């Protein structure tokens, strides 16, 4: 397959050839994560809550792969734009070593801290056993998960976005087939879901490694030329996407903690219509974590492809930044903005048709012994309600993604890091806990208080979109002027 010409004057075809495979890869990646949850949902509400507890952990671990790949990828493409293939090769070699080291360190830490980590991430006495069963097997294949995610980015960075998509696609389709085989035929339950996941991550790693080692690849993976200074530059530039993804896990922790704490304040008498005689003071916390698992899964169907647009198109920005083509950068950015806005607008319209059928996929096939009809309907109704709340601001959120990842693609680490932190740490994280306190002060009932954290993302997405867009159009002319007049190389 022929790689994309990142310096082409016809930017729209290049954007499509970069973004569409990246979007497809993200969609498939999200789908196989969702399929895991749907299958697990058939095992009962305990396993579904357990995998919901594991979600922020697996998200945090994956973020380290993107820290390196989305730091090294733009530097790699800039080097290609400057016609410095040897430097691009050096960046790839250093990134590969860092991916391996990070994976091994994270694996050791996660195993040694598993129990306190699961409870810190929102596990209850009921969901802990399921979360532990899933995570201890998932960690066996962690090194392959991090390497496959990291190496794929360097295929896209040199215009091989279709190959990167096929690597992800092969693994995801295999996972969808193995899930029911291991979980139900082999009767492994939630452990079967974890085993299917790590086998598929291994397949994705093997395919990515093969593609980066074959002779037809423009810049092949090599070993040696390790440089601590270059590693520091990779980590600095990749810190912004790392913050975006890693804080997703912290936010999931915050949600889980808020749901468990304020859910425990709901009187058991108020829960009898949902839980029947099994209602207890801790029931509503696990219930809301299940709802959030479904809601966040639906949201990822939009934000996953949106991330494919914003990060998949980084190579064209990085390449032309390295080549000092201001005209192509501006032209590309207008088209990327338009693409992201149209995509999210279409998703917003479709959400009204898909939200309820989507929620039903997780719940309808649970046995009546594990979940009553009233419980299932309550889960579905709450999921639909808060999917709608999230989708109200999905179009403005596209501006946040494009501006932050666009700045990262042009090597502007400091600005992109600040914009990322602004959304997650300064707005959303405090709101998760402040909204319940505010609702309490307003005299709302305990159920409304426990659910009010769902509104935190609405406020954060809207506020961050306004701030990021304003900052982007203020700093972009200065960035381009400085680059066009500079006599220095963009990278080492």
Short mmCIF file of C-alpha atoms in Angstrom, two decimals:
data_model
loop_
_atom_site.label_atom_id
_atom_site.label_comp_id
_atom_site.label_asym_id
_atom_site.label_seq_id
_atom_site.Cartn_x
_atom_site.Cartn_y
_atom_site.Cartn_z
CA UNK A 1 0.00 0.00 0.00
CA UNK A 2 1.31 3.42 -1.00
CA UNK A 3 1.90 5.91 1.81
CA UNK A 4 0.17 9.31 1.76
CA UNK A 5 2.03 12.33 0.37
CA UNK A 6 1.83 14.61 3.42
CA UNK A 7 3.16 17.61 1.47
CA UNK A 8 0.50 17.48 -1.26
CA UNK A 9 -1.18 20.75 -2.31
CA UNK A 10 -4.49 18.89 -2.37
CA UNK A 11 -4.97 18.77 1.39
CA UNK A 12 -8.56 17.48 1.54
CA UNK A 13 -7.78 14.05 -0.02
CA UNK A 14 -4.78 13.77 2.33
CA UNK A 15 -6.93 14.60 5.36
CA UNK A 16 -9.47 11.98 4.33
CA UNK A 17 -6.79 9.34 3.77
CA UNK A 18 -5.37 10.05 7.21
CA UNK A 19 -8.57 10.63 9.16
CA UNK A 20 -10.91 7.96 7.81
CA UNK A 21 -8.68 4.96 8.64
CA UNK A 22 -7.87 6.53 12.03
CA UNK A 23 -11.58 7.01 12.68
CA UNK A 24 -12.33 3.46 11.58
CA UNK A 25 -9.60 2.11 13.86
CA UNK A 26 -10.99 4.09 16.78
CA UNK A 27 -14.55 2.96 16.06
CA UNK A 28 -13.50 -0.68 15.93
CA UNK A 29 -11.38 -0.24 19.05
CA UNK A 30 -14.32 1.31 20.90
CA UNK A 31 -16.69 -1.35 19.60
CA UNK A 32 -14.66 -4.24 20.89
CA UNK A 33 -14.42 -2.52 24.27
CA UNK A 34 -18.19 -2.10 24.21
CA UNK A 35 -18.71 -5.70 23.09
CA UNK A 36 -16.72 -6.79 26.15
CA UNK A 37 -19.09 -4.81 28.36
CA UNK A 38 -22.21 -6.05 26.57
CA UNK A 39 -21.15 -9.67 26.96
CA UNK A 40 -20.17 -9.05 30.59
CA UNK A 41 -23.55 -7.42 31.15
CA UNK A 42 -25.16 -10.78 30.37
CA UNK A 43 -23.30 -12.23 33.38
CA UNK A 44 -25.15 -9.93 35.77
CA UNK A 45 -24.96 -6.48 37.36
CA UNK A 46 -22.01 -7.43 39.61
CA UNK A 47 -19.65 -8.26 36.71
CA UNK A 48 -20.79 -5.17 34.79
CA UNK A 49 -20.03 -2.96 37.80
CA UNK A 50 -16.69 -4.79 38.13
CA UNK A 51 -15.65 -4.05 34.57
CA UNK A 52 -16.81 -0.47 35.13
CA UNK A 53 -14.33 -0.25 38.00
CA UNK A 54 -11.55 -1.63 35.76
CA UNK A 55 -12.29 0.86 32.98
CA UNK A 56 -10.37 3.80 34.52
CA UNK A 57 -7.39 1.52 35.20
CA UNK A 58 -7.15 0.21 31.64
CA UNK A 59 -7.67 3.77 30.35
CA UNK A 60 -4.83 5.06 32.52
CA UNK A 61 -2.49 2.28 31.40
CA UNK A 62 -3.29 2.93 27.73
CA UNK A 63 -2.58 6.63 28.24
CA UNK A 64 1.11 5.87 28.75
CA UNK A 65 1.29 4.37 25.25
CA UNK A 66 -0.21 7.54 23.81
CA UNK A 67 2.15 9.68 25.89
CA UNK A 68 5.04 8.28 23.92
CA UNK A 69 3.41 7.72 20.53
CA UNK A 70 1.61 11.07 20.34
CA UNK A 71 4.79 12.80 21.50
CA UNK A 72 7.08 10.93 19.13
CA UNK A 73 4.63 10.85 16.19
CA UNK A 74 4.49 14.62 15.49
CA UNK A 75 8.30 14.92 15.93
CA UNK A 76 8.65 11.99 13.53
CA UNK A 77 6.45 13.69 10.90
CA UNK A 78 8.24 17.04 11.35
CA UNK A 79 11.53 15.29 10.61
CA UNK A 80 10.06 13.85 7.43
CA UNK A 81 8.89 17.35 6.43
CA UNK A 82 12.46 18.60 6.92
CA UNK A 83 13.77 15.64 4.85
CA UNK A 84 15.66 14.30 7.89
CA UNK A 85 14.87 10.60 7.60
CA UNK A 86 17.76 9.60 9.89
CA UNK A 87 16.28 11.69 12.68
CA UNK A 88 12.85 10.16 12.13
CA UNK A 89 14.42 6.70 12.40
CA UNK A 90 16.10 7.74 15.66
CA UNK A 91 12.80 9.00 17.10
CA UNK A 92 11.11 5.68 16.29
CA UNK A 93 13.92 3.65 17.92
CA UNK A 94 13.83 5.74 21.11
CA UNK A 95 10.04 5.59 21.29
CA UNK A 96 10.06 1.80 20.97
CA UNK A 97 12.48 1.44 23.89
CA UNK A 98 10.39 3.80 26.02
CA UNK A 99 7.21 1.84 25.27
CA UNK A 100 8.83 -1.39 26.50
CA UNK A 101 10.23 0.20 29.67
CA UNK A 102 6.94 1.91 30.52
CA UNK A 103 4.99 -1.32 29.96
CA UNK A 104 7.19 -3.38 32.28
CA UNK A 105 7.19 -0.78 35.06
CA UNK A 106 3.42 -0.32 34.87
CA UNK A 107 2.82 -4.06 34.94
CA UNK A 108 4.86 -4.50 38.13
CA UNK A 109 3.19 -1.56 39.85
CA UNK A 110 -0.34 -2.59 38.86
CA UNK A 111 0.10 -6.15 40.13
CA UNK A 112 1.62 -5.07 43.42
CA UNK A 113 -1.06 -2.43 44.08
CA UNK A 114 -4.07 -4.28 42.67
CA UNK A 115 -6.30 -4.53 45.76
CA UNK A 116 -5.94 -0.96 47.10
CA UNK A 117 -6.08 0.34 43.53
CA UNK A 118 -9.40 -1.37 42.78
CA UNK A 119 -10.99 -0.07 45.97
CA UNK A 120 -9.60 3.40 45.28
CA UNK A 121 -11.13 3.25 41.80
CA UNK A 122 -14.61 2.66 43.21
CA UNK A 123 -14.93 -1.08 43.84
CA UNK A 124 -17.43 -2.22 46.45
CA UNK A 125 -17.39 -5.47 48.37
CA UNK A 126 -19.81 -6.82 45.75
CA UNK A 127 -17.94 -5.73 42.59
CA UNK A 128 -14.34 -6.22 43.82
CA UNK A 129 -14.12 -9.95 43.08
CA UNK A 130 -15.21 -9.44 39.48
CA UNK A 131 -12.89 -6.49 38.97
CA UNK A 132 -9.96 -8.50 40.34
CA UNK A 133 -10.72 -11.49 38.10
CA UNK A 134 -10.71 -9.28 35.01
CA UNK A 135 -7.70 -7.13 35.85
CA UNK A 136 -5.28 -9.85 36.92
CA UNK A 137 -5.61 -11.53 33.52
CA UNK A 138 -5.64 -8.25 31.56
CA UNK A 139 -2.28 -7.29 33.08
CA UNK A 140 -0.64 -10.42 31.64
CA UNK A 141 -0.94 -8.88 28.19
CA UNK A 142 -0.31 -5.27 29.17
CA UNK A 143 3.05 -5.07 27.37
CA UNK A 144 1.38 -6.07 24.09
CA UNK A 145 -1.44 -3.56 24.61
CA UNK A 146 1.00 -0.68 25.11
CA UNK A 147 3.28 -1.71 22.24
CA UNK A 148 0.44 -2.18 19.75
CA UNK A 149 -1.11 1.20 20.59
CA UNK A 150 2.24 2.95 20.51
CA UNK A 151 3.64 1.42 17.31
CA UNK A 152 0.45 2.02 15.34
CA UNK A 153 0.92 5.77 15.64
CA UNK A 154 4.26 5.58 13.81
CA UNK A 155 2.55 3.90 10.88
CA UNK A 156 0.09 6.81 10.66
CA UNK A 157 2.88 9.36 11.17
CA UNK A 158 4.52 8.28 7.90
CA UNK A 159 1.27 8.21 5.92
CA UNK A 160 0.43 4.51 6.46
CA UNK A 161 -2.90 5.13 8.15
CA UNK A 162 -4.68 2.32 6.28
CA UNK A 163 -2.15 -0.24 7.51
CA UNK A 164 -2.56 1.09 11.06
CA UNK A 165 -6.31 0.66 10.77
CA UNK A 166 -6.00 -2.92 9.47
CA UNK A 167 -3.78 -3.82 12.43
CA UNK A 168 -6.45 -2.64 14.85
CA UNK A 169 -9.28 -4.12 12.81
CA UNK A 170 -7.79 -7.63 12.78
CA UNK A 171 -7.41 -7.65 16.57
CA UNK A 172 -10.87 -6.22 17.26
CA UNK A 173 -12.71 -8.68 15.02
CA UNK A 174 -10.84 -11.53 16.66
CA UNK A 175 -11.83 -10.23 20.10
CA UNK A 176 -15.51 -10.07 19.14
CA UNK A 177 -15.35 -13.73 18.11
CA UNK A 178 -13.35 -14.95 21.11
CA UNK A 179 -15.48 -13.22 23.77
CA UNK A 180 -18.51 -15.55 23.59
CA UNK A 181 -16.25 -18.56 23.02
CA UNK A 182 -14.28 -18.03 26.23
CA UNK A 183 -17.03 -16.49 28.37
CA UNK A 184 -19.93 -18.80 27.61
CA UNK A 185 -18.72 -21.89 25.73
CA UNK A 186 -15.63 -22.36 27.92
CA UNK A 187 -17.61 -20.98 30.90
CA UNK A 188 -14.77 -18.67 31.97
CA UNK A 189 -17.09 -15.72 32.69
CA UNK A 190 -15.44 -12.34 33.12
CA UNK A 191 -11.99 -13.95 33.04
CA UNK A 192 -12.79 -15.11 29.49
CA UNK A 193 -13.40 -11.52 28.45
CA UNK A 194 -9.98 -10.51 29.78
CA UNK A 195 -8.26 -13.47 28.07
CA UNK A 196 -9.86 -12.63 24.72
CA UNK A 197 -8.69 -9.03 25.08
CA UNK A 198 -5.03 -9.85 25.73
CA UNK A 199 -4.86 -12.39 22.89
CA UNK A 200 -6.18 -9.76 20.49
CA UNK A 201 -3.71 -7.17 21.75
CA UNK A 202 -0.92 -9.65 21.06
CA UNK A 203 -2.16 -10.10 17.48
CA UNK A 204 -2.29 -6.32 16.98
CA UNK A 205 1.28 -5.99 18.29
CA UNK A 206 2.59 -8.70 15.95
CA UNK A 207 0.93 -7.08 12.91
CA UNK A 208 2.24 -3.58 13.81
CA UNK A 209 5.75 -4.92 14.42
CA UNK A 210 5.74 -6.78 11.10
CA UNK A 211 4.64 -3.64 9.22
CA UNK A 212 7.38 -1.53 10.82
CA UNK A 213 10.08 -4.10 10.05
CA UNK A 214 9.21 -4.93 6.44
CA UNK A 215 11.36 -3.54 3.63
CA UNK A 216 8.51 -1.64 1.91
CA UNK A 217 7.97 0.62 4.94
CA UNK A 218 9.56 4.08 4.34
CA UNK A 219 11.01 4.42 7.85
CA UNK A 220 11.59 1.00 9.40
CA UNK A 221 12.01 0.18 13.08
CA UNK A 222 15.65 -0.03 14.14
CA UNK A 223 17.52 -0.38 17.40
CA UNK A 224 20.18 1.83 18.97
CA UNK A 225 20.91 5.60 18.76
CA UNK A 226 19.27 6.09 22.16
CA UNK A 227 19.24 9.69 23.36
CA UNK A 228 18.00 10.85 26.79
CA UNK A 229 17.52 14.41 25.56
CA UNK A 230 15.34 13.23 22.67
CA UNK A 231 13.32 11.04 25.04
CA UNK A 232 12.66 14.13 27.15
CA UNK A 233 11.36 16.01 24.10
CA UNK A 234 9.07 13.11 23.22
CA UNK A 235 7.66 13.03 26.75
CA UNK A 236 7.17 16.80 26.84
CA UNK A 237 5.23 16.95 23.58
CA UNK A 238 3.21 13.83 24.39
CA UNK A 239 2.23 15.07 27.83
CA UNK A 240 -0.85 16.91 26.54
CA UNK A 241 -2.56 13.85 24.97
CA UNK A 242 -1.40 11.84 27.97
CA UNK A 243 -3.15 14.29 30.29
CA UNK A 244 -6.31 14.08 28.18
CA UNK A 245 -6.39 10.28 28.36
CA UNK A 246 -4.94 9.74 31.84
CA UNK A 247 -7.27 12.23 33.43
CA UNK A 248 -10.14 10.29 31.87
CA UNK A 249 -9.22 7.53 34.29
CA UNK A 250 -8.98 9.95 37.22
CA UNK A 251 -12.36 11.33 36.28
CA UNK A 252 -13.81 7.82 36.18
CA UNK A 253 -12.34 7.28 39.64
CA UNK A 254 -13.92 10.54 40.78
CA UNK A 255 -17.26 9.53 39.30
CA UNK A 256 -17.09 6.11 40.95
CA UNK A 257 -16.18 7.64 44.30
CA UNK A 258 -18.91 10.28 44.05
CA UNK A 259 -21.51 7.70 43.04
CA UNK A 260 -20.54 5.35 45.87
CA UNK A 261 -20.45 8.11 48.50
CA UNK A 262 -23.62 10.00 47.60
CA UNK A 263 -25.36 6.80 46.48
CA UNK A 264 -24.89 5.40 49.98
CA UNK A 265 -26.91 8.34 51.32
CA UNK A 266 -30.01 7.23 49.44
CA UNK A 267 -32.38 5.54 51.95
CA UNK A 268 -32.95 1.89 51.16
CA UNK A 269 -36.69 2.50 51.38
CA UNK A 270 -36.44 4.74 48.30
CA UNK A 271 -34.82 1.92 46.32
CA UNK A 272 -37.40 -0.81 46.87
CA UNK A 273 -39.20 -0.05 43.55
CA UNK A 274 -35.91 -0.76 41.71
CA UNK A 275 -34.14 -3.35 43.84
CA UNK A 276 -37.06 -4.98 45.59
CA UNK A 277 -36.31 -6.61 48.93
CA UNK A 278 -32.60 -6.71 48.06
CA UNK A 279 -32.29 -2.93 48.44
CA UNK A 280 -29.49 -1.77 50.74
CA UNK A 281 -27.69 1.46 51.52
CA UNK A 282 -24.88 0.63 49.09
CA UNK A 283 -27.07 -0.48 46.20
CA UNK A 284 -27.43 2.88 44.44
CA UNK A 285 -23.68 3.48 44.13
CA UNK A 286 -23.15 0.28 42.09
CA UNK A 287 -26.32 1.09 40.15
CA UNK A 288 -24.96 4.50 39.08
CA UNK A 289 -21.58 3.00 38.15
CA UNK A 290 -23.44 0.61 35.83
CA UNK A 291 -25.32 3.54 34.31
CA UNK A 292 -22.06 5.45 33.83
CA UNK A 293 -20.48 2.42 32.16
CA UNK A 294 -23.25 2.48 29.55
CA UNK A 295 -23.26 6.27 29.17
CA UNK A 296 -19.48 6.53 28.79
CA UNK A 297 -19.53 3.67 26.29
CA UNK A 298 -22.04 5.54 24.12
CA UNK A 299 -20.02 8.73 24.40
CA UNK A 300 -16.89 6.87 23.33
CA UNK A 301 -18.63 5.91 20.08
CA UNK A 302 -18.42 9.62 19.22
CA UNK A 303 -15.26 10.75 20.99
CA UNK A 304 -13.27 7.75 19.70
CA UNK A 305 -13.72 8.65 16.01
CA UNK A 306 -13.40 12.34 16.93
CA UNK A 307 -10.00 11.52 18.41
CA UNK A 308 -9.26 9.72 15.14
CA UNK A 309 -9.92 12.97 13.27
CA UNK A 310 -7.87 15.18 15.56
CA UNK A 311 -4.87 12.88 16.09
CA UNK A 312 -5.06 11.08 12.74
CA UNK A 313 -4.57 14.37 10.91
CA UNK A 314 -1.62 15.48 13.04
CA UNK A 315 0.94 14.16 10.50
CA UNK A 316 -0.17 16.65 7.81
CA UNK A 317 0.19 19.54 10.27
CA UNK A 318 3.50 18.30 11.66
CA UNK A 319 4.95 17.59 8.21
CA UNK A 320 4.03 21.03 6.82
CA UNK A 321 5.15 22.72 10.02
CA UNK A 322 8.53 21.08 9.52
CA UNK A 323 8.47 22.08 5.83
CA UNK A 324 7.42 25.68 6.68
CA UNK A 325 4.26 25.54 4.55
CA UNK A 326 2.03 28.03 6.34
CA UNK A 327 -0.50 28.01 3.52
CA UNK A 328 -1.03 24.25 3.76
CA UNK A 329 -1.28 24.37 7.56
CA UNK A 330 -4.05 27.00 7.48
CA UNK A 331 -5.87 25.25 4.64
CA UNK A 332 -5.69 21.89 6.43
CA UNK A 333 -6.88 23.27 9.75
CA UNK A 334 -10.00 24.81 8.21
CA UNK A 335 -10.87 21.49 6.63
CA UNK A 336 -10.18 19.54 9.83
CA UNK A 337 -12.42 21.90 11.81
CA UNK A 338 -15.21 21.48 9.26
CA UNK A 339 -14.84 17.71 9.24
CA UNK A 340 -15.03 17.46 13.05
CA UNK A 341 -18.04 19.78 13.36
CA UNK A 342 -20.03 17.99 10.65
CA UNK A 343 -19.19 14.58 12.14
CA UNK A 344 -20.31 15.50 15.66
CA UNK A 345 -23.46 17.24 14.37
CA UNK A 346 -24.47 14.05 12.57
CA UNK A 347 -23.74 12.02 15.73
CA UNK A 348 -25.88 14.39 17.80
CA UNK A 349 -28.82 13.88 15.43
CA UNK A 350 -28.42 10.10 15.36
CA UNK A 351 -28.12 9.85 19.15
CA UNK A 352 -31.87 10.34 19.56
CA UNK A 353 -32.50 7.22 17.51
CA UNK A 354 -29.75 5.04 18.95
CA UNK A 355 -29.49 5.83 22.68
CA UNK A 356 -32.23 3.51 23.93
CA UNK A 357 -31.41 0.49 21.71
CA UNK A 358 -27.77 0.94 22.75
CA UNK A 359 -28.59 0.87 26.47
CA UNK A 360 -30.81 -2.17 26.00
CA UNK A 361 -27.88 -4.13 24.53
CA UNK A 362 -26.19 -4.10 27.94
CA UNK A 363 -29.19 -5.10 30.02
CA UNK A 364 -31.97 -6.94 28.23
CA UNK A 365 -30.35 -10.37 28.26
CA UNK A 366 -29.52 -10.47 31.96
CA UNK A 367 -31.34 -13.29 33.70
CA UNK A 368 -34.39 -12.33 35.72
CA UNK A 369 -32.82 -14.03 38.74
CA UNK A 370 -29.98 -11.49 38.70
CA UNK A 371 -31.89 -8.41 37.56
CA UNK A 372 -35.65 -7.79 37.78
CA UNK A 373 -37.63 -6.16 34.99
CA UNK A 374 -37.90 -3.00 37.12
CA UNK A 375 -34.13 -2.91 37.64
CA UNK A 376 -33.43 -3.35 33.92
CA UNK A 377 -35.86 -0.62 32.96
CA UNK A 378 -34.41 1.77 35.56
CA UNK A 379 -30.88 1.23 34.21
CA UNK A 380 -32.05 1.86 30.64
CA UNK A 381 -34.05 4.98 31.50
CA UNK A 382 -31.22 6.58 33.50
CA UNK A 383 -28.69 5.72 30.78
CA UNK A 384 -30.83 7.34 28.07
CA UNK A 385 -31.35 10.43 30.19
CA UNK A 386 -27.65 11.07 30.79
CA UNK A 387 -26.58 10.13 27.28
CA UNK A 388 -28.79 13.02 26.18
CA UNK A 389 -27.12 15.37 28.67
CA UNK A 390 -23.65 14.47 27.33
CA UNK A 391 -24.67 14.77 23.69
CA UNK A 392 -25.99 18.33 24.07
CA UNK A 393 -22.39 19.63 24.00
CA UNK A 394 -20.75 17.12 21.66
CA UNK A 395 -20.43 19.65 18.80
CA UNK A 396 -18.60 22.25 20.95
CA UNK A 397 -16.39 19.43 22.28
CA UNK A 398 -15.11 18.82 18.73
CA UNK A 399 -13.48 22.26 18.86
CA UNK A 400 -11.58 21.26 22.00
CA UNK A 401 -10.22 18.12 20.35
CA UNK A 402 -9.15 19.81 17.10
CA UNK A 403 -7.50 22.81 18.75
CA UNK A 404 -5.54 20.88 21.37
CA UNK A 405 -4.38 18.10 19.04
CA UNK A 406 -3.65 20.63 16.30
CA UNK A 407 -1.30 22.52 18.62
CA UNK A 408 0.32 19.25 19.69
CA UNK A 409 0.83 18.34 16.03
CA UNK A 410 2.78 21.58 15.55
CA UNK A 411 4.94 20.93 18.61
CA UNK A 412 3.27 23.46 20.93
CA UNK A 413 3.43 21.34 24.07
CA UNK A 414 3.07 24.09 26.66
CA UNK A 415 -0.17 25.53 25.26
CA UNK A 416 -1.80 22.17 24.55
CA UNK A 417 -0.95 20.88 28.03
CA UNK A 418 -2.55 23.92 29.65
CA UNK A 419 -5.72 23.58 27.58
CA UNK A 420 -5.98 19.88 28.43
CA UNK A 421 -5.55 20.47 32.15
CA UNK A 422 -8.07 23.32 32.07
CA UNK A 423 -10.93 21.07 30.95
CA UNK A 424 -10.25 18.07 33.15
CA UNK A 425 -8.68 19.39 36.37
CA UNK A 426 -9.95 22.94 36.71
CA UNK A 427 -13.55 22.40 35.59
CA UNK A 428 -14.77 18.80 35.42
CA UNK A 429 -13.02 17.25 38.42
CA UNK A 430 -14.23 19.84 40.97
CA UNK A 431 -17.73 19.82 39.43
CA UNK A 432 -18.13 16.06 40.00
CA UNK A 433 -18.13 16.68 43.77
CA UNK A 434 -19.43 20.25 43.87
CA UNK A 435 -22.68 19.52 42.05
CA UNK A 436 -23.89 16.98 44.67
CA UNK A 437 -23.03 19.45 47.43
CA UNK A 438 -24.87 22.19 45.57
CA UNK A 439 -27.91 19.96 45.07
CA UNK A 440 -27.86 19.10 48.76
CA UNK A 441 -27.80 22.78 49.66
CA UNK A 442 -30.77 23.33 47.33
CA UNK A 443 -32.75 20.72 49.24
CA UNK A 444 -32.94 18.14 46.45
CA UNK A 445 -33.77 14.56 47.37
CA UNK A 446 -30.98 12.01 47.86
CA UNK A 447 -31.42 10.36 44.44
CA UNK A 448 -31.10 13.70 42.59
CA UNK A 449 -28.04 14.53 44.68
CA UNK A 450 -26.37 11.20 43.86
CA UNK A 451 -27.01 11.63 40.12
CA UNK A 452 -26.01 15.30 39.85
CA UNK A 453 -22.35 14.44 39.08
CA UNK A 454 -23.49 13.49 35.58
CA UNK A 455 -23.83 17.20 34.78
CA UNK A 456 -20.12 17.90 35.39
CA UNK A 457 -19.03 16.95 31.88
CA UNK A 458 -21.69 19.12 30.25
CA UNK A 459 -20.30 22.21 31.98
CA UNK A 460 -16.66 21.25 31.39
CA UNK A 461 -17.09 20.48 27.69
CA UNK A 462 -18.86 23.75 26.97
CA UNK A 463 -16.45 25.91 28.98
CA UNK A 464 -13.30 24.27 27.61
CA UNK A 465 -14.50 24.51 24.00
CA UNK A 466 -14.93 28.28 24.37
CA UNK A 467 -11.55 28.76 26.07
CA UNK A 468 -9.58 26.45 23.77
CA UNK A 469 -10.98 27.95 20.58
CA UNK A 470 -10.27 31.51 21.75
CA UNK A 471 -6.71 30.63 22.78
CA UNK A 472 -6.08 28.71 19.56
CA UNK A 473 -6.99 31.55 17.21
CA UNK A 474 -5.03 33.99 19.36
CA UNK A 475 -1.77 32.00 19.43
CA UNK A 476 -1.83 30.33 15.99
CA UNK A 477 -0.72 33.42 13.99
CA UNK A 478 2.16 33.96 16.42
CA UNK A 479 3.22 30.31 16.22
CA UNK A 480 3.23 30.30 12.43
CA UNK A 481 5.01 33.66 12.15
CA UNK A 482 7.76 32.47 14.50
CA UNK A 483 8.16 29.20 12.60
CA UNK A 484 8.22 30.77 9.14
CA UNK A 485 10.92 33.27 10.12
CA UNK A 486 13.01 30.79 12.10
CA UNK A 487 16.25 29.46 10.64
CA UNK A 488 16.29 26.51 13.06
CA UNK A 489 15.04 22.99 12.59
CA UNK A 490 11.74 22.11 14.24
CA UNK A 491 13.23 19.10 16.05
CA UNK A 492 16.59 17.73 17.11
#
